[in-house]
Amino acid sequence: MVGLIVYIEQACRNIRYRCKGRFFKLYLQLHGCKVGKGLKCMGFPKMRAVPKKNIVIGNNVTLGRHVVFEIGSEGKLTLGNNVLLADNILLSTISEIKIDDWAAIAENVSVRGSFHEMKKDKPYRLQGNVSEPIVLGEDTGIGAGCVVLMGVTVPKGVFIGSNSTVVKNIELVPYGIYGGTPLKLLKMRD
């Protein structure tokens, strides 16, 4: 009997996530964005800017609670097929963030493709922004609490351990497992 109750509860939860996904898909499509089949949203993602045909979401993507998209009008976000974004994720850029098929991002992760200029002649908040694309390759994993900064390309199969900071001047090897700040190769995937 307990097994039946658990099954019914999981089925109801799955229906609820798919319904939220359909509403979010409709919202994006009304703004000219492309969204594949099977989008699941555990909560409604927050949009810090109105999308303008600049978001592409593949099939069977799952978005957790408190996911924030901060994609500027000139920016672009691409989520491949079977991408998983857990809870409390920020994706922010004025250029491009591309997350390939089967990539997963754990909770409390910040992916920032842009930042303020840092010139000394005026306050930084009055300066423009600089931005570089971020690419997370196929079958990559970003651990809980990580920060991924502009200009980073994470190759296929790489896993980044929890609470790590990924900056562009680190060359990552495909299928490597990395961790720490500064980021270091811990071992290779078997």
PDB file of C-alpha atoms in Angstrom:
ATOM      1  CA  MET A   1       0.000   0.000   0.000  1.00  0.00           C
ATOM      2  CA  VAL A   2       2.831   2.406   0.858  1.00  0.00           C
ATOM      3  CA  GLY A   3       4.422   1.714  -2.536  1.00  0.00           C
ATOM      4  CA  LEU A   4       1.189   2.669  -4.302  1.00  0.00           C
ATOM      5  CA  ILE A   5       0.931   5.932  -2.348  1.00  0.00           C
ATOM      6  CA  VAL A   6       4.535   6.823  -3.193  1.00  0.00           C
ATOM      7  CA  TYR A   7       3.917   6.020  -6.865  1.00  0.00           C
ATOM      8  CA  ILE A   8       0.802   8.227  -6.973  1.00  0.00           C
ATOM      9  CA  GLU A   9       2.633  11.073  -5.225  1.00  0.00           C
ATOM     10  CA  GLN A  10       5.530  10.895  -7.710  1.00  0.00           C
ATOM     11  CA  ALA A  11       3.130  10.807 -10.665  1.00  0.00           C
ATOM     12  CA  CYS A  12       1.280  13.891  -9.381  1.00  0.00           C
ATOM     13  CA  ARG A  13       4.554  15.739  -8.804  1.00  0.00           C
ATOM     14  CA  ASN A  14       5.737  14.882 -12.325  1.00  0.00           C
ATOM     15  CA  ILE A  15       2.455  16.168 -13.815  1.00  0.00           C
ATOM     16  CA  ARG A  16       2.827  19.416 -11.844  1.00  0.00           C
ATOM     17  CA  TYR A  17       6.410  19.930 -13.099  1.00  0.00           C
ATOM     18  CA  ARG A  18       5.369  19.283 -16.702  1.00  0.00           C
ATOM     19  CA  CYS A  19       2.460  21.753 -16.412  1.00  0.00           C
ATOM     20  CA  LYS A  20       4.814  24.461 -15.146  1.00  0.00           C
ATOM     21  CA  GLY A  21       7.152  23.555 -18.006  1.00  0.00           C
ATOM     22  CA  ARG A  22       4.346  24.021 -20.533  1.00  0.00           C
ATOM     23  CA  PHE A  23       3.482  27.458 -19.146  1.00  0.00           C
ATOM     24  CA  PHE A  24       7.131  28.543 -19.238  1.00  0.00           C
ATOM     25  CA  LYS A  25       7.505  27.112 -22.758  1.00  0.00           C
ATOM     26  CA  LEU A  26       4.467  29.127 -23.888  1.00  0.00           C
ATOM     27  CA  TYR A  27       5.900  32.297 -22.311  1.00  0.00           C
ATOM     28  CA  LEU A  28       9.210  31.822 -24.144  1.00  0.00           C
ATOM     29  CA  GLN A  29       7.525  30.966 -27.442  1.00  0.00           C
ATOM     30  CA  LEU A  30       5.404  34.120 -27.215  1.00  0.00           C
ATOM     31  CA  HIS A  31       8.711  36.012 -27.141  1.00  0.00           C
ATOM     32  CA  GLY A  32      10.101  34.180 -30.188  1.00  0.00           C
ATOM     33  CA  CYS A  33      12.299  31.684 -28.326  1.00  0.00           C
ATOM     34  CA  LYS A  34      12.614  28.011 -29.291  1.00  0.00           C
ATOM     35  CA  VAL A  35      11.761  25.279 -26.786  1.00  0.00           C
ATOM     36  CA  GLY A  36      11.817  21.507 -27.334  1.00  0.00           C
ATOM     37  CA  LYS A  37       9.567  18.801 -25.908  1.00  0.00           C
ATOM     38  CA  GLY A  38       9.399  17.612 -22.314  1.00  0.00           C
ATOM     39  CA  LEU A  39      10.459  20.766 -20.427  1.00  0.00           C
ATOM     40  CA  LYS A  40      10.008  20.292 -16.657  1.00  0.00           C
ATOM     41  CA  CYS A  41      10.067  23.221 -14.223  1.00  0.00           C
ATOM     42  CA  MET A  42      10.002  22.585 -10.473  1.00  0.00           C
ATOM     43  CA  GLY A  43       9.409  26.311 -10.018  1.00  0.00           C
ATOM     44  CA  PHE A  44       8.870  29.137 -12.480  1.00  0.00           C
ATOM     45  CA  PRO A  45      12.252  30.510 -13.614  1.00  0.00           C
ATOM     46  CA  LYS A  46      12.809  34.217 -13.044  1.00  0.00           C
ATOM     47  CA  MET A  47      13.610  36.368 -16.061  1.00  0.00           C
ATOM     48  CA  ARG A  48      15.567  39.544 -15.280  1.00  0.00           C
ATOM     49  CA  ALA A  49      15.106  40.719 -18.871  1.00  0.00           C
ATOM     50  CA  VAL A  50      12.329  40.065 -21.361  1.00  0.00           C
ATOM     51  CA  PRO A  51      13.536  37.385 -23.812  1.00  0.00           C
ATOM     52  CA  LYS A  52      13.886  38.505 -27.427  1.00  0.00           C
ATOM     53  CA  LYS A  53      14.332  35.365 -29.526  1.00  0.00           C
ATOM     54  CA  ASN A  54      17.588  34.788 -27.640  1.00  0.00           C
ATOM     55  CA  ILE A  55      16.817  31.598 -25.685  1.00  0.00           C
ATOM     56  CA  VAL A  56      16.908  28.078 -27.155  1.00  0.00           C
ATOM     57  CA  ILE A  57      15.989  25.089 -24.960  1.00  0.00           C
ATOM     58  CA  GLY A  58      16.316  21.485 -26.180  1.00  0.00           C
ATOM     59  CA  ASN A  59      14.238  18.404 -25.379  1.00  0.00           C
ATOM     60  CA  ASN A  60      13.755  16.931 -21.884  1.00  0.00           C
ATOM     61  CA  VAL A  61      15.329  19.819 -19.982  1.00  0.00           C
ATOM     62  CA  THR A  62      14.685  20.045 -16.224  1.00  0.00           C
ATOM     63  CA  LEU A  63      14.827  23.353 -14.342  1.00  0.00           C
ATOM     64  CA  GLY A  64      14.871  23.394 -10.540  1.00  0.00           C
ATOM     65  CA  ARG A  65      13.436  25.974  -8.174  1.00  0.00           C
ATOM     66  CA  HIS A  66      14.749  29.560  -8.149  1.00  0.00           C
ATOM     67  CA  VAL A  67      16.506  29.394 -11.522  1.00  0.00           C
ATOM     68  CA  VAL A  68      17.310  32.913 -12.745  1.00  0.00           C
ATOM     69  CA  PHE A  69      17.970  33.834 -16.378  1.00  0.00           C
ATOM     70  CA  GLU A  70      19.674  37.217 -16.738  1.00  0.00           C
ATOM     71  CA  ILE A  71      20.273  37.278 -20.487  1.00  0.00           C
ATOM     72  CA  GLY A  72      20.785  40.748 -21.953  1.00  0.00           C
ATOM     73  CA  SER A  73      19.077  41.803 -25.174  1.00  0.00           C
ATOM     74  CA  GLU A  74      22.282  41.106 -27.134  1.00  0.00           C
ATOM     75  CA  GLY A  75      22.974  37.882 -25.224  1.00  0.00           C
ATOM     76  CA  LYS A  76      22.021  34.306 -26.033  1.00  0.00           C
ATOM     77  CA  LEU A  77      21.278  31.226 -23.917  1.00  0.00           C
ATOM     78  CA  THR A  78      21.293  27.722 -25.392  1.00  0.00           C
ATOM     79  CA  LEU A  79      20.401  24.648 -23.326  1.00  0.00           C
ATOM     80  CA  GLY A  80      20.904  21.323 -25.140  1.00  0.00           C
ATOM     81  CA  ASN A  81      18.872  18.138 -24.775  1.00  0.00           C
ATOM     82  CA  ASN A  82      18.552  16.466 -21.356  1.00  0.00           C
ATOM     83  CA  VAL A  83      20.166  19.368 -19.491  1.00  0.00           C
ATOM     84  CA  LEU A  84      19.549  19.521 -15.738  1.00  0.00           C
ATOM     85  CA  LEU A  85      19.699  22.781 -13.780  1.00  0.00           C
ATOM     86  CA  ALA A  86      19.121  22.197 -10.050  1.00  0.00           C
ATOM     87  CA  ASP A  87      17.845  24.773  -7.526  1.00  0.00           C
ATOM     88  CA  ASN A  88      19.214  28.317  -7.067  1.00  0.00           C
ATOM     89  CA  ILE A  89      21.052  28.687 -10.380  1.00  0.00           C
ATOM     90  CA  LEU A  90      21.983  32.053 -11.912  1.00  0.00           C
ATOM     91  CA  LEU A  91      22.820  32.220 -15.629  1.00  0.00           C
ATOM     92  CA  SER A  92      23.896  35.778 -16.468  1.00  0.00           C
ATOM     93  CA  THR A  93      25.438  37.165 -19.662  1.00  0.00           C
ATOM     94  CA  ILE A  94      25.326  39.854 -22.304  1.00  0.00           C
ATOM     95  CA  SER A  95      27.144  37.593 -24.796  1.00  0.00           C
ATOM     96  CA  GLU A  96      26.441  33.826 -24.798  1.00  0.00           C
ATOM     97  CA  ILE A  97      26.051  30.852 -22.493  1.00  0.00           C
ATOM     98  CA  LYS A  98      25.855  27.460 -24.196  1.00  0.00           C
ATOM     99  CA  ILE A  99      25.182  24.298 -22.196  1.00  0.00           C
ATOM    100  CA  ASP A 100      25.439  21.143 -24.325  1.00  0.00           C
ATOM    101  CA  ASP A 101      23.486  17.863 -24.151  1.00  0.00           C
ATOM    102  CA  TRP A 102      23.441  15.866 -20.908  1.00  0.00           C
ATOM    103  CA  ALA A 103      25.168  18.590 -18.881  1.00  0.00           C
ATOM    104  CA  ALA A 104      24.106  19.038 -15.259  1.00  0.00           C
ATOM    105  CA  ILE A 105      24.534  21.923 -12.837  1.00  0.00           C
ATOM    106  CA  ALA A 106      24.020  21.283  -9.113  1.00  0.00           C
ATOM    107  CA  GLU A 107      22.400  23.716  -6.684  1.00  0.00           C
ATOM    108  CA  ASN A 108      23.657  27.207  -5.745  1.00  0.00           C
ATOM    109  CA  VAL A 109      25.779  27.779  -8.867  1.00  0.00           C
ATOM    110  CA  SER A 110      26.512  31.123 -10.520  1.00  0.00           C
ATOM    111  CA  VAL A 111      27.444  31.180 -14.218  1.00  0.00           C
ATOM    112  CA  ARG A 112      28.501  34.734 -15.114  1.00  0.00           C
ATOM    113  CA  GLY A 113      29.417  35.602 -18.668  1.00  0.00           C
ATOM    114  CA  SER A 114      29.852  39.322 -18.037  1.00  0.00           C
ATOM    115  CA  PHE A 115      31.193  41.767 -15.489  1.00  0.00           C
ATOM    116  CA  HIS A 116      31.755  45.498 -14.970  1.00  0.00           C
ATOM    117  CA  GLU A 117      34.807  47.110 -16.483  1.00  0.00           C
ATOM    118  CA  MET A 118      37.450  47.881 -13.863  1.00  0.00           C
ATOM    119  CA  LYS A 119      39.035  51.180 -14.834  1.00  0.00           C
ATOM    120  CA  LYS A 120      40.175  53.538 -12.117  1.00  0.00           C
ATOM    121  CA  ASP A 121      39.008  56.819 -13.703  1.00  0.00           C
ATOM    122  CA  LYS A 122      35.353  56.480 -12.577  1.00  0.00           C
ATOM    123  CA  PRO A 123      33.231  54.322 -10.232  1.00  0.00           C
ATOM    124  CA  TYR A 124      32.878  50.782 -11.556  1.00  0.00           C
ATOM    125  CA  ARG A 125      29.077  50.916 -11.404  1.00  0.00           C
ATOM    126  CA  LEU A 126      29.128  53.776 -13.913  1.00  0.00           C
ATOM    127  CA  GLN A 127      31.313  51.862 -16.347  1.00  0.00           C
ATOM    128  CA  GLY A 128      30.240  49.540 -19.127  1.00  0.00           C
ATOM    129  CA  ASN A 129      30.323  45.773 -19.077  1.00  0.00           C
ATOM    130  CA  VAL A 130      32.741  43.277 -20.560  1.00  0.00           C
ATOM    131  CA  SER A 131      31.580  39.839 -21.619  1.00  0.00           C
ATOM    132  CA  GLU A 132      32.897  36.604 -23.092  1.00  0.00           C
ATOM    133  CA  PRO A 133      31.006  33.414 -24.003  1.00  0.00           C
ATOM    134  CA  ILE A 134      30.778  30.425 -21.676  1.00  0.00           C
ATOM    135  CA  VAL A 135      30.473  26.880 -23.043  1.00  0.00           C
ATOM    136  CA  LEU A 136      29.728  23.815 -20.926  1.00  0.00           C
ATOM    137  CA  GLY A 137      30.382  20.772 -23.120  1.00  0.00           C
ATOM    138  CA  GLU A 138      28.431  17.561 -23.472  1.00  0.00           C
ATOM    139  CA  ASP A 139      28.146  15.323 -20.383  1.00  0.00           C
ATOM    140  CA  THR A 140      29.698  17.887 -18.033  1.00  0.00           C
ATOM    141  CA  GLY A 141      28.858  18.329 -14.372  1.00  0.00           C
ATOM    142  CA  ILE A 142      29.203  21.455 -12.251  1.00  0.00           C
ATOM    143  CA  GLY A 143      29.140  20.759  -8.495  1.00  0.00           C
ATOM    144  CA  ALA A 144      27.156  22.594  -5.833  1.00  0.00           C
ATOM    145  CA  GLY A 145      28.260  26.114  -4.957  1.00  0.00           C
ATOM    146  CA  CYS A 146      30.549  26.628  -7.963  1.00  0.00           C
ATOM    147  CA  VAL A 147      31.186  29.895  -9.763  1.00  0.00           C
ATOM    148  CA  VAL A 148      31.868  29.773 -13.512  1.00  0.00           C
ATOM    149  CA  LEU A 149      33.235  33.046 -14.902  1.00  0.00           C
ATOM    150  CA  MET A 150      33.293  34.587 -18.378  1.00  0.00           C
ATOM    151  CA  GLY A 151      35.410  33.103 -21.132  1.00  0.00           C
ATOM    152  CA  VAL A 152      35.350  29.543 -19.750  1.00  0.00           C
ATOM    153  CA  THR A 153      34.998  26.484 -21.982  1.00  0.00           C
ATOM    154  CA  VAL A 154      34.436  23.235 -20.088  1.00  0.00           C
ATOM    155  CA  PRO A 155      35.215  20.327 -22.464  1.00  0.00           C
ATOM    156  CA  LYS A 156      33.194  17.146 -22.896  1.00  0.00           C
ATOM    157  CA  GLY A 157      32.929  14.899 -19.852  1.00  0.00           C
ATOM    158  CA  VAL A 158      34.552  17.251 -17.322  1.00  0.00           C
ATOM    159  CA  PHE A 159      33.256  17.338 -13.747  1.00  0.00           C
ATOM    160  CA  ILE A 160      33.910  20.312 -11.470  1.00  0.00           C
ATOM    161  CA  GLY A 161      33.791  19.598  -7.720  1.00  0.00           C
ATOM    162  CA  SER A 162      31.669  21.551  -5.258  1.00  0.00           C
ATOM    163  CA  ASN A 163      32.559  25.118  -4.239  1.00  0.00           C
ATOM    164  CA  SER A 164      35.130  25.537  -7.024  1.00  0.00           C
ATOM    165  CA  THR A 165      35.767  28.667  -9.069  1.00  0.00           C
ATOM    166  CA  VAL A 166      36.324  28.194 -12.793  1.00  0.00           C
ATOM    167  CA  VAL A 167      38.205  30.977 -14.596  1.00  0.00           C
ATOM    168  CA  LYS A 168      39.227  31.165 -18.240  1.00  0.00           C
ATOM    169  CA  ASN A 169      42.988  30.909 -17.767  1.00  0.00           C
ATOM    170  CA  ILE A 170      42.761  27.245 -16.711  1.00  0.00           C
ATOM    171  CA  GLU A 171      43.041  24.668 -19.496  1.00  0.00           C
ATOM    172  CA  LEU A 172      40.713  21.749 -18.812  1.00  0.00           C
ATOM    173  CA  VAL A 173      41.267  18.238 -20.226  1.00  0.00           C
ATOM    174  CA  PRO A 174      38.225  16.259 -21.495  1.00  0.00           C
ATOM    175  CA  TYR A 175      36.889  13.755 -18.933  1.00  0.00           C
ATOM    176  CA  GLY A 176      38.924  15.280 -16.123  1.00  0.00           C
ATOM    177  CA  ILE A 177      37.599  15.686 -12.589  1.00  0.00           C
ATOM    178  CA  TYR A 178      38.600  19.047 -11.122  1.00  0.00           C
ATOM    179  CA  GLY A 179      38.153  20.719  -7.767  1.00  0.00           C
ATOM    180  CA  GLY A 180      39.308  23.515  -5.522  1.00  0.00           C
ATOM    181  CA  THR A 181      40.147  27.172  -5.804  1.00  0.00           C
ATOM    182  CA  PRO A 182      42.391  27.488  -7.700  1.00  0.00           C
ATOM    183  CA  LEU A 183      41.047  24.644  -9.816  1.00  0.00           C
ATOM    184  CA  LYS A 184      43.238  21.514  -9.997  1.00  0.00           C
ATOM    185  CA  LEU A 185      42.958  18.213 -11.845  1.00  0.00           C
ATOM    186  CA  LEU A 186      42.106  15.561  -9.236  1.00  0.00           C
ATOM    187  CA  LYS A 187      41.820  12.525 -11.514  1.00  0.00           C
ATOM    188  CA  MET A 188      40.431  11.325 -14.836  1.00  0.00           C
ATOM    189  CA  ARG A 189      37.032   9.681 -15.300  1.00  0.00           C
ATOM    190  CA  ASP A 190      37.282   5.904 -15.805  1.00  0.00           C
TER     191      ASP A 190
END
